[in-house]
PDB file of C-alpha atoms and ligand atoms in Angstrom:
ATOM      1  CA  UNK A   1      -8.831  24.980 178.396  1.00  0.00           C
ATOM      2  CA  UNK A   2      -8.363  23.650 181.832  1.00  0.00           C
ATOM      3  CA  UNK A   3      -4.895  22.435 182.864  1.00  0.00           C
ATOM      4  CA  UNK A   4      -6.481  18.699 182.867  1.00  0.00           C
ATOM      5  CA  UNK A   5      -7.171  19.130 179.145  1.00  0.00           C
ATOM      6  CA  UNK A   6      -3.956  20.735 178.253  1.00  0.00           C
ATOM      7  CA  UNK A   7      -1.734  18.238 180.048  1.00  0.00           C
ATOM      8  CA  UNK A   8      -3.928  15.078 180.275  1.00  0.00           C
ATOM      9  CA  UNK A   9      -2.946  15.304 183.980  1.00  0.00           C
ATOM     10  CA  UNK A  10      -5.536  15.080 186.725  1.00  0.00           C
ATOM     11  CA  UNK A  11      -5.527  17.890 189.249  1.00  0.00           C
ATOM     12  CA  UNK A  12      -5.631  16.243 192.523  1.00  0.00           C
ATOM     13  CA  UNK A  13      -6.765  17.550 195.864  1.00  0.00           C
ATOM     14  CA  UNK A  14      -3.982  15.785 197.745  1.00  0.00           C
ATOM     15  CA  UNK A  15      -1.668  17.545 200.297  1.00  0.00           C
ATOM     16  CA  UNK A  16       1.030  14.850 199.821  1.00  0.00           C
ATOM     17  CA  UNK A  17       1.436  12.015 197.253  1.00  0.00           C
ATOM     18  CA  UNK A  18       4.213   9.472 197.489  1.00  0.00           C
ATOM     19  CA  UNK A  19       4.893   6.763 194.954  1.00  0.00           C
ATOM     20  CA  UNK A  20       7.275   3.874 194.757  1.00  0.00           C
ATOM     21  CA  UNK A  21       9.750   5.156 197.382  1.00  0.00           C
ATOM     22  CA  UNK A  22      12.735   3.034 198.078  1.00  0.00           C
ATOM     23  CA  UNK A  23      15.160   4.215 200.740  1.00  0.00           C
ATOM     24  CA  UNK A  24      18.492   2.770 201.933  1.00  0.00           C
ATOM     25  CA  UNK A  25      20.794   3.175 204.760  1.00  0.00           C
ATOM     26  CA  UNK A  26      24.140   2.354 203.174  1.00  0.00           C
ATOM     27  CA  UNK A  27      23.365  -1.178 201.816  1.00  0.00           C
ATOM     28  CA  UNK A  28      20.394  -1.774 204.010  1.00  0.00           C
ATOM     29  CA  UNK A  29      17.165  -1.430 202.281  1.00  0.00           C
ATOM     30  CA  UNK A  30      14.756   0.242 204.679  1.00  0.00           C
ATOM     31  CA  UNK A  31      11.832   1.548 202.731  1.00  0.00           C
ATOM     32  CA  UNK A  32      10.250  -0.589 200.204  1.00  0.00           C
ATOM     33  CA  UNK A  33       7.995   0.601 197.249  1.00  0.00           C
ATOM     34  CA  UNK A  34       6.112   2.933 199.588  1.00  0.00           C
ATOM     35  CA  UNK A  35       3.020   4.546 198.056  1.00  0.00           C
ATOM     36  CA  UNK A  36       0.885   7.000 200.213  1.00  0.00           C
ATOM     37  CA  UNK A  37      -1.494   9.847 199.807  1.00  0.00           C
ATOM     38  CA  UNK A  38      -2.791  12.464 202.198  1.00  0.00           C
ATOM     39  CA  UNK A  39      -6.021  14.271 201.021  1.00  0.00           C
ATOM     40  CA  UNK A  40      -6.075  17.999 201.719  1.00  0.00           C
ATOM     41  CA  UNK A  41      -7.420  18.791 205.129  1.00  0.00           C
ATOM     42  CA  UNK A  42      -7.224  15.268 206.510  1.00  0.00           C
ATOM     43  CA  UNK A  43      -5.188  13.535 209.051  1.00  0.00           C
ATOM     44  CA  UNK A  44      -3.472  10.429 208.252  1.00  0.00           C
ATOM     45  CA  UNK A  45      -1.698   8.088 210.682  1.00  0.00           C
ATOM     46  CA  UNK A  46       1.162   5.803 209.925  1.00  0.00           C
ATOM     47  CA  UNK A  47       1.423   2.983 212.438  1.00  0.00           C
ATOM     48  CA  UNK A  48       3.728   0.159 212.832  1.00  0.00           C
ATOM     49  CA  UNK A  49       6.019  -1.524 215.319  1.00  0.00           C
ATOM     50  CA  UNK A  50       9.607  -0.329 216.329  1.00  0.00           C
ATOM     51  CA  UNK A  51      12.132  -0.149 213.704  1.00  0.00           C
ATOM     52  CA  UNK A  52       9.839  -0.774 210.731  1.00  0.00           C
ATOM     53  CA  UNK A  53      10.942   2.425 209.073  1.00  0.00           C
ATOM     54  CA  UNK A  54       8.066   5.135 210.164  1.00  0.00           C
ATOM     55  CA  UNK A  55      10.803   7.702 210.988  1.00  0.00           C
ATOM     56  CA  UNK A  56      12.846   7.014 207.838  1.00  0.00           C
ATOM     57  CA  UNK A  57       9.800   7.726 205.908  1.00  0.00           C
ATOM     58  CA  UNK A  58       9.142  11.121 207.545  1.00  0.00           C
ATOM     59  CA  UNK A  59      12.812  12.123 207.211  1.00  0.00           C
ATOM     60  CA  UNK A  60      12.608  11.272 203.499  1.00  0.00           C
ATOM     61  CA  UNK A  61       9.274  13.375 203.096  1.00  0.00           C
ATOM     62  CA  UNK A  62      11.344  16.230 204.822  1.00  0.00           C
ATOM     63  CA  UNK A  63      14.362  15.842 202.541  1.00  0.00           C
ATOM     64  CA  UNK A  64      16.783  14.703 205.492  1.00  0.00           C
ATOM     65  CA  UNK A  65      17.194  11.371 203.668  1.00  0.00           C
ATOM     66  CA  UNK A  66      17.468  10.743 199.878  1.00  0.00           C
ATOM     67  CA  UNK A  67      15.533   8.071 198.139  1.00  0.00           C
ATOM     68  CA  UNK A  68      17.043   5.819 195.577  1.00  0.00           C
ATOM     69  CA  UNK A  69      13.605   5.560 193.699  1.00  0.00           C
ATOM     70  CA  UNK A  70      10.260   7.241 193.878  1.00  0.00           C
ATOM     71  CA  UNK A  71       8.408  10.356 193.786  1.00  0.00           C
ATOM     72  CA  UNK A  72       7.154  12.790 196.475  1.00  0.00           C
ATOM     73  CA  UNK A  73       4.533  15.416 195.441  1.00  0.00           C
ATOM     74  CA  UNK A  74       3.326  18.248 197.799  1.00  0.00           C
ATOM     75  CA  UNK A  75       0.246  19.863 196.490  1.00  0.00           C
ATOM     76  CA  UNK A  76       0.917  18.435 193.021  1.00  0.00           C
ATOM     77  CA  UNK A  77       4.556  19.873 192.949  1.00  0.00           C
ATOM     78  CA  UNK A  78       7.416  17.478 192.744  1.00  0.00           C
ATOM     79  CA  UNK A  79       9.728  17.966 195.814  1.00  0.00           C
ATOM     80  CA  UNK A  80      12.052  14.962 196.033  1.00  0.00           C
ATOM     81  CA  UNK A  81      14.958  16.930 194.674  1.00  0.00           C
ATOM     82  CA  UNK A  82      14.460  19.950 196.997  1.00  0.00           C
ATOM     83  CA  UNK A  83      16.521  20.670 200.201  1.00  0.00           C
ATOM     84  CA  UNK A  84      14.939  20.363 203.698  1.00  0.00           C
ATOM     85  CA  UNK A  85      14.938  24.262 203.922  1.00  0.00           C
ATOM     86  CA  UNK A  86      12.931  24.594 200.569  1.00  0.00           C
ATOM     87  CA  UNK A  87      10.449  21.970 201.555  1.00  0.00           C
ATOM     88  CA  UNK A  88       9.916  23.593 204.927  1.00  0.00           C
ATOM     89  CA  UNK A  89       9.303  27.064 203.129  1.00  0.00           C
ATOM     90  CA  UNK A  90       6.997  25.393 200.719  1.00  0.00           C
ATOM     91  CA  UNK A  91       4.768  24.629 203.736  1.00  0.00           C
ATOM     92  CA  UNK A  92       5.674  21.375 205.416  1.00  0.00           C
ATOM     93  CA  UNK A  93       6.173  21.634 209.061  1.00  0.00           C
ATOM     94  CA  UNK A  94       8.030  18.928 210.995  1.00  0.00           C
ATOM     95  CA  UNK A  95       8.067  17.758 214.622  1.00  0.00           C
ATOM     96  CA  UNK A  96      10.648  15.220 214.996  1.00  0.00           C
ATOM     97  CA  UNK A  97      10.659  12.120 217.227  1.00  0.00           C
ATOM     98  CA  UNK A  98      12.177  13.347 220.476  1.00  0.00           C
ATOM     99  CA  UNK A  99      11.081  16.913 219.868  1.00  0.00           C
ATOM    100  CA  UNK A 100      14.534  18.471 219.119  1.00  0.00           C
ATOM    101  CA  UNK A 101      13.836  21.526 221.656  1.00  0.00           C
ATOM    102  CA  UNK A 102      17.086  23.500 221.989  1.00  0.00           C
ATOM    103  CA  UNK A 103      17.771  23.334 225.652  1.00  0.00           C
ATOM    104  CA  UNK A 104      19.982  26.200 226.541  1.00  0.00           C
ATOM    105  CA  UNK A 105      17.680  28.615 224.482  1.00  0.00           C
ATOM    106  CA  UNK A 106      14.546  30.306 226.001  1.00  0.00           C
ATOM    107  CA  UNK A 107      11.026  29.163 225.084  1.00  0.00           C
ATOM    108  CA  UNK A 108      10.393  32.329 223.254  1.00  0.00           C
ATOM    109  CA  UNK A 109      13.516  31.979 221.086  1.00  0.00           C
ATOM    110  CA  UNK A 110      12.673  28.419 220.435  1.00  0.00           C
ATOM    111  CA  UNK A 111       9.436  29.503 219.194  1.00  0.00           C
ATOM    112  CA  UNK A 112      10.794  32.313 217.043  1.00  0.00           C
ATOM    113  CA  UNK A 113      13.063  30.018 215.364  1.00  0.00           C
ATOM    114  CA  UNK A 114      10.065  28.425 213.779  1.00  0.00           C
ATOM    115  CA  UNK A 115       9.637  31.592 211.783  1.00  0.00           C
ATOM    116  CA  UNK A 116      12.548  30.575 209.640  1.00  0.00           C
ATOM    117  CA  UNK A 117      10.268  28.137 207.814  1.00  0.00           C
ATOM    118  CA  UNK A 118       8.057  30.997 206.599  1.00  0.00           C
ATOM    119  CA  UNK A 119       8.564  31.787 202.733  1.00  0.00           C
ATOM    120  CA  UNK A 120      10.167  35.001 203.496  1.00  0.00           C
ATOM    121  CA  UNK A 121      12.095  33.943 206.449  1.00  0.00           C
ATOM    122  CA  UNK A 122      12.362  35.560 209.843  1.00  0.00           C
ATOM    123  CA  UNK A 123      11.532  39.399 210.026  1.00  0.00           C
ATOM    124  CA  UNK A 124      12.893  41.604 212.736  1.00  0.00           C
ATOM    125  CA  UNK A 125       9.360  42.614 214.102  1.00  0.00           C
ATOM    126  CA  UNK A 126       7.825  39.148 213.813  1.00  0.00           C
ATOM    127  CA  UNK A 127       5.970  38.237 217.026  1.00  0.00           C
ATOM    128  CA  UNK A 128       4.431  34.971 218.309  1.00  0.00           C
ATOM    129  CA  UNK A 129       0.701  35.002 217.200  1.00  0.00           C
ATOM    130  CA  UNK A 130      -1.889  34.791 220.074  1.00  0.00           C
ATOM    131  CA  UNK A 131      -3.093  31.690 218.453  1.00  0.00           C
ATOM    132  CA  UNK A 132      -0.261  29.656 219.508  1.00  0.00           C
ATOM    133  CA  UNK A 133      -1.049  30.699 223.193  1.00  0.00           C
ATOM    134  CA  UNK A 134      -4.681  29.924 222.608  1.00  0.00           C
ATOM    135  CA  UNK A 135      -3.652  26.484 221.550  1.00  0.00           C
ATOM    136  CA  UNK A 136      -0.980  25.927 224.177  1.00  0.00           C
ATOM    137  CA  UNK A 137      -1.800  28.385 227.106  1.00  0.00           C
ATOM    138  CA  UNK A 138       1.114  26.767 229.106  1.00  0.00           C
ATOM    139  CA  UNK A 139       3.776  28.268 226.790  1.00  0.00           C
ATOM    140  CA  UNK A 140       2.807  31.823 227.452  1.00  0.00           C
ATOM    141  CA  UNK A 141       3.753  31.511 231.125  1.00  0.00           C
ATOM    142  CA  UNK A 142       6.967  30.047 230.408  1.00  0.00           C
ATOM    143  CA  UNK A 143       8.380  32.191 227.669  1.00  0.00           C
ATOM    144  CA  UNK A 144      11.653  33.125 229.398  1.00  0.00           C
ATOM    145  CA  UNK A 145      12.382  29.635 230.666  1.00  0.00           C
ATOM    146  CA  UNK A 146      15.012  27.415 229.001  1.00  0.00           C
ATOM    147  CA  UNK A 147      13.547  25.009 226.615  1.00  0.00           C
ATOM    148  CA  UNK A 148      15.284  22.011 228.528  1.00  0.00           C
ATOM    149  CA  UNK A 149      13.910  22.900 231.833  1.00  0.00           C
ATOM    150  CA  UNK A 150      10.261  22.183 230.463  1.00  0.00           C
ATOM    151  CA  UNK A 151       8.447  18.863 231.216  1.00  0.00           C
ATOM    152  CA  UNK A 152       8.450  16.207 228.271  1.00  0.00           C
ATOM    153  CA  UNK A 153       4.837  17.166 227.707  1.00  0.00           C
ATOM    154  CA  UNK A 154       5.482  20.897 227.510  1.00  0.00           C
ATOM    155  CA  UNK A 155       8.369  20.350 225.286  1.00  0.00           C
ATOM    156  CA  UNK A 156       6.152  18.410 222.899  1.00  0.00           C
ATOM    157  CA  UNK A 157       3.746  21.371 222.857  1.00  0.00           C
ATOM    158  CA  UNK A 158       6.692  23.774 222.303  1.00  0.00           C
ATOM    159  CA  UNK A 159       7.677  21.558 219.384  1.00  0.00           C
ATOM    160  CA  UNK A 160       4.160  21.610 217.776  1.00  0.00           C
ATOM    161  CA  UNK A 161       3.928  25.277 218.264  1.00  0.00           C
ATOM    162  CA  UNK A 162       7.376  25.954 216.841  1.00  0.00           C
ATOM    163  CA  UNK A 163       6.257  24.029 213.785  1.00  0.00           C
ATOM    164  CA  UNK A 164       3.197  26.045 213.544  1.00  0.00           C
ATOM    165  CA  UNK A 165       5.091  29.460 213.540  1.00  0.00           C
ATOM    166  CA  UNK A 166       6.070  28.598 209.963  1.00  0.00           C
ATOM    167  CA  UNK A 167       2.523  28.532 208.843  1.00  0.00           C
ATOM    168  CA  UNK A 168       2.582  25.155 207.295  1.00  0.00           C
ATOM    169  CA  UNK A 169      -0.020  23.509 205.052  1.00  0.00           C
ATOM    170  CA  UNK A 170       1.075  20.002 206.029  1.00  0.00           C
ATOM    171  CA  UNK A 171       2.202  19.244 209.663  1.00  0.00           C
ATOM    172  CA  UNK A 172       4.276  15.907 210.189  1.00  0.00           C
ATOM    173  CA  UNK A 173       4.389  14.588 213.625  1.00  0.00           C
ATOM    174  CA  UNK A 174       6.579  11.837 214.661  1.00  0.00           C
ATOM    175  CA  UNK A 175       5.333  10.135 217.831  1.00  0.00           C
ATOM    176  CA  UNK A 176       4.212  13.135 219.580  1.00  0.00           C
ATOM    177  CA  UNK A 177       3.023  11.367 222.636  1.00  0.00           C
ATOM    178  CA  UNK A 178       5.975   9.137 223.268  1.00  0.00           C
ATOM    179  CA  UNK A 179       6.900   9.187 226.827  1.00  0.00           C
ATOM    180  CA  UNK A 180       4.256  11.654 227.778  1.00  0.00           C
ATOM    181  CA  UNK A 181       1.790  11.175 230.665  1.00  0.00           C
ATOM    182  CA  UNK A 182      -1.872  10.306 229.701  1.00  0.00           C
ATOM    183  CA  UNK A 183      -3.470  13.592 230.553  1.00  0.00           C
ATOM    184  CA  UNK A 184      -0.974  15.616 228.508  1.00  0.00           C
ATOM    185  CA  UNK A 185      -1.414  13.162 225.648  1.00  0.00           C
ATOM    186  CA  UNK A 186      -5.131  14.148 225.669  1.00  0.00           C
ATOM    187  CA  UNK A 187      -4.384  17.858 225.514  1.00  0.00           C
ATOM    188  CA  UNK A 188      -1.895  17.242 222.609  1.00  0.00           C
ATOM    189  CA  UNK A 189      -4.567  15.247 220.737  1.00  0.00           C
ATOM    190  CA  UNK A 190      -7.048  17.843 221.361  1.00  0.00           C
ATOM    191  CA  UNK A 191      -4.690  20.613 220.156  1.00  0.00           C
ATOM    192  CA  UNK A 192      -3.904  18.774 216.846  1.00  0.00           C
ATOM    193  CA  UNK A 193      -7.780  18.514 216.292  1.00  0.00           C
ATOM    194  CA  UNK A 194      -8.261  22.038 216.953  1.00  0.00           C
ATOM    195  CA  UNK A 195      -5.322  23.095 214.662  1.00  0.00           C
ATOM    196  CA  UNK A 196      -6.977  20.966 211.676  1.00  0.00           C
ATOM    197  CA  UNK A 197     -10.443  22.601 212.244  1.00  0.00           C
ATOM    198  CA  UNK A 198      -9.209  26.119 212.557  1.00  0.00           C
ATOM    199  CA  UNK A 199      -6.661  26.135 209.741  1.00  0.00           C
ATOM    200  CA  UNK A 200      -7.632  23.305 207.308  1.00  0.00           C
ATOM    201  CA  UNK A 201      -4.078  22.014 207.618  1.00  0.00           C
ATOM    202  CA  UNK A 202      -3.242  18.465 206.554  1.00  0.00           C
ATOM    203  CA  UNK A 203      -1.592  16.217 209.221  1.00  0.00           C
ATOM    204  CA  UNK A 204       0.741  13.062 208.871  1.00  0.00           C
ATOM    205  CA  UNK A 205       0.966  11.501 212.255  1.00  0.00           C
ATOM    206  CA  UNK A 206       3.092   8.582 213.391  1.00  0.00           C
ATOM    207  CA  UNK A 207       1.487   7.280 216.622  1.00  0.00           C
ATOM    208  CA  UNK A 208       1.322   4.329 218.904  1.00  0.00           C
ATOM    209  CA  UNK A 209      -1.541   5.683 221.232  1.00  0.00           C
ATOM    210  CA  UNK A 210      -4.744   3.909 219.928  1.00  0.00           C
ATOM    211  CA  UNK A 211      -7.147   6.914 221.107  1.00  0.00           C
ATOM    212  CA  UNK A 212      -4.956   9.336 219.085  1.00  0.00           C
ATOM    213  CA  UNK A 213      -4.676   6.929 216.102  1.00  0.00           C
ATOM    214  CA  UNK A 214      -8.526   6.910 215.899  1.00  0.00           C
ATOM    215  CA  UNK A 215      -8.789  10.592 215.678  1.00  0.00           C
ATOM    216  CA  UNK A 216      -7.113  10.379 212.064  1.00  0.00           C
ATOM    217  CA  UNK A 217      -9.234   9.866 209.035  1.00  0.00           C
ATOM    218  CA  UNK A 218      -7.191   7.262 207.388  1.00  0.00           C
ATOM    219  CA  UNK A 219      -4.336   4.856 208.477  1.00  0.00           C
ATOM    220  CA  UNK A 220      -1.446   3.211 206.754  1.00  0.00           C
ATOM    221  CA  UNK A 221       0.288   0.224 208.584  1.00  0.00           C
ATOM    222  CA  UNK A 222       3.939  -0.381 207.835  1.00  0.00           C
ATOM    223  CA  UNK A 223       5.853  -3.634 208.256  1.00  0.00           C
ATOM    224  CA  UNK A 224       9.544  -4.193 207.301  1.00  0.00           C
ATOM    225  CA  UNK A 225       9.566  -0.977 205.345  1.00  0.00           C
ATOM    226  CA  UNK A 226       6.467  -1.678 203.300  1.00  0.00           C
ATOM    227  CA  UNK A 227       2.839  -0.530 203.543  1.00  0.00           C
ATOM    228  CA  UNK A 228       1.033  -3.739 204.264  1.00  0.00           C
ATOM    229  CA  UNK A 229      -2.566  -2.295 205.169  1.00  0.00           C
ATOM    230  CA  UNK A 230      -4.434   0.917 204.945  1.00  0.00           C
ATOM    231  CA  UNK A 231      -8.033   2.041 205.188  1.00  0.00           C
ATOM    232  CA  UNK A 232     -10.467   4.168 207.161  1.00  0.00           C
ATOM    233  CA  UNK A 233      -9.600   4.576 210.923  1.00  0.00           C
ATOM    234  CA  UNK A 234     -13.269   3.693 211.503  1.00  0.00           C
ATOM    235  CA  UNK A 235     -12.656   0.246 210.288  1.00  0.00           C
ATOM    236  CA  UNK A 236      -9.459  -0.240 212.304  1.00  0.00           C
ATOM    237  CA  UNK A 237      -9.994  -3.973 213.477  1.00  0.00           C
ATOM    238  CA  UNK A 238      -8.669  -5.612 216.486  1.00  0.00           C
ATOM    239  CA  UNK A 239      -6.448  -7.690 214.347  1.00  0.00           C
ATOM    240  CA  UNK A 240      -4.597  -4.623 212.812  1.00  0.00           C
ATOM    241  CA  UNK A 241      -4.461  -2.927 216.184  1.00  0.00           C
ATOM    242  CA  UNK A 242      -2.725  -5.972 217.616  1.00  0.00           C
ATOM    243  CA  UNK A 243      -0.503  -6.434 214.817  1.00  0.00           C
ATOM    244  CA  UNK A 244       0.772  -2.891 214.381  1.00  0.00           C
ATOM    245  CA  UNK A 245       0.415  -1.014 217.677  1.00  0.00           C
ATOM    246  CA  UNK A 246       2.252  -1.868 220.774  1.00  0.00           C
ATOM    247  CA  UNK A 247      -0.836  -1.960 223.024  1.00  0.00           C
TER     248      UNK A 247
HETATM  249  N1  LIG B   1      21.209   6.290 210.881  1.00  0.00           N
HETATM  250  C1  LIG B   1      20.960   5.126 210.632  1.00  0.00           C
HETATM  251  N2  LIG B   1      21.911   4.289 210.011  1.00  0.00           N
HETATM  252  C2  LIG B   1      21.576   2.879 209.680  1.00  0.00           C
HETATM  253  N3  LIG B   1      20.345   2.392 209.861  1.00  0.00           N
HETATM  254  C3  LIG B   1      19.428   3.130 210.605  1.00  0.00           C
HETATM  255  C4  LIG B   1      19.642   4.544 210.915  1.00  0.00           C
HETATM  256  N4  LIG B   1      18.490   4.933 211.394  1.00  0.00           N
HETATM  257  C5  LIG B   1      17.722   3.882 211.507  1.00  0.00           C
HETATM  258  N5  LIG B   1      18.121   2.898 210.976  1.00  0.00           N
HETATM  259  C6  LIG B   1      17.456   1.569 210.771  1.00  0.00           C
HETATM  260  O1  LIG B   1      16.421   1.677 209.931  1.00  0.00           O
HETATM  261  C7  LIG B   1      15.338   0.755 210.213  1.00  0.00           C
HETATM  262  C8  LIG B   1      14.061   1.828 210.408  1.00  0.00           C
HETATM  263  O2  LIG B   1      14.237   2.794 211.403  1.00  0.00           O
HETATM  264  P1  LIG B   1      13.181   3.964 211.721  1.00  0.00           P
HETATM  265  O3  LIG B   1      13.969   4.775 212.725  1.00  0.00           O
HETATM  266  O4  LIG B   1      12.798   4.458 210.652  1.00  0.00           O
HETATM  267  O5  LIG B   1      12.055   3.014 212.542  1.00  0.00           O
HETATM  268  P2  LIG B   1      10.634   3.488 213.320  1.00  0.00           P
HETATM  269  O6  LIG B   1       9.612   2.706 212.698  1.00  0.00           O
HETATM  270  O7  LIG B   1      10.600   5.066 213.199  1.00  0.00           O
HETATM  271  O8  LIG B   1      11.011   2.969 214.723  1.00  0.00           O
HETATM  272  P3  LIG B   1      10.550   3.654 216.143  1.00  0.00           P
HETATM  273  O9  LIG B   1       9.124   3.066 216.340  1.00  0.00           O
HETATM  274  O10 LIG B   1      11.446   2.825 217.156  1.00  0.00           O
HETATM  275  O11 LIG B   1      10.668   5.076 216.080  1.00  0.00           O
HETATM  276  C9  LIG B   1      15.615   0.304 211.561  1.00  0.00           C
HETATM  277  O12 LIG B   1      16.033  -1.060 211.526  1.00  0.00           O
HETATM  278  C10 LIG B   1      16.852   0.970 212.189  1.00  0.00           C
HETATM  279  O13 LIG B   1      17.721   0.267 212.693  1.00  0.00           O
HETATM  280 MG1  LIG B   2      10.491   6.396 214.731  1.00  0.00          MG
END
């Protein structure tokens, strides 16, 4: 018998499924009945104006905030009760808004810190895989520099590379192009697409830059902590763009 016949549950091919999530900061109700799903191997983009709750949703997915109600499934496994470290080790890589590069630590050591997210943790002889430098050649030339001495765009590339060091199955990116010059935005965009093609990884992207949003398969639009529109990015209308993106 298949699992489906045994349990009556349908096996899904979803990297992430969220249902009925409600999240509060103290008494303020931030996320309201959020449902979302990310098919395996796809890129899903979350859009919405400043302060609507996008980062709050990502932090809840990562376990940095607790939800009052709702469920989060990562590859069919319920994860809402797990610590952030467990979620990372299961295969969710996170690049927070503002990047969080450690400024007084070398680029190389910033990268090696990403190994902590591997299931077996960091081992003594672990090295930085060549694929990381193929994706972000600039990092190879800067390994001994301090993280804080890199430009904003370089730090963003470092932050994405650090998340990839953990070999995630789902990559969660919070506004990776915020405050970055246009030519570097295109480089980051291209790198994310190459990562998806090369590894089959799934991506949840929070983004304001329309060109990048359009690279996603599906979008969700958030307003006042609730999902108010969703669909294929091919069908992104001018109305949705004007309402939910700061363009
Ligand atoms: N630590 C906190 N304590 C209390 N309220 C918070 C905290 N962090 C965020 N908020 C509030 O929660 C709401 C959602 O914030 P959040 O950072 O999730 O928005 P966002 O959509 O990511 O915005 P932005 O586009 O500016 O990054 C905002 O009203 C914000 O003021
Ligand atoms: Mg945010």
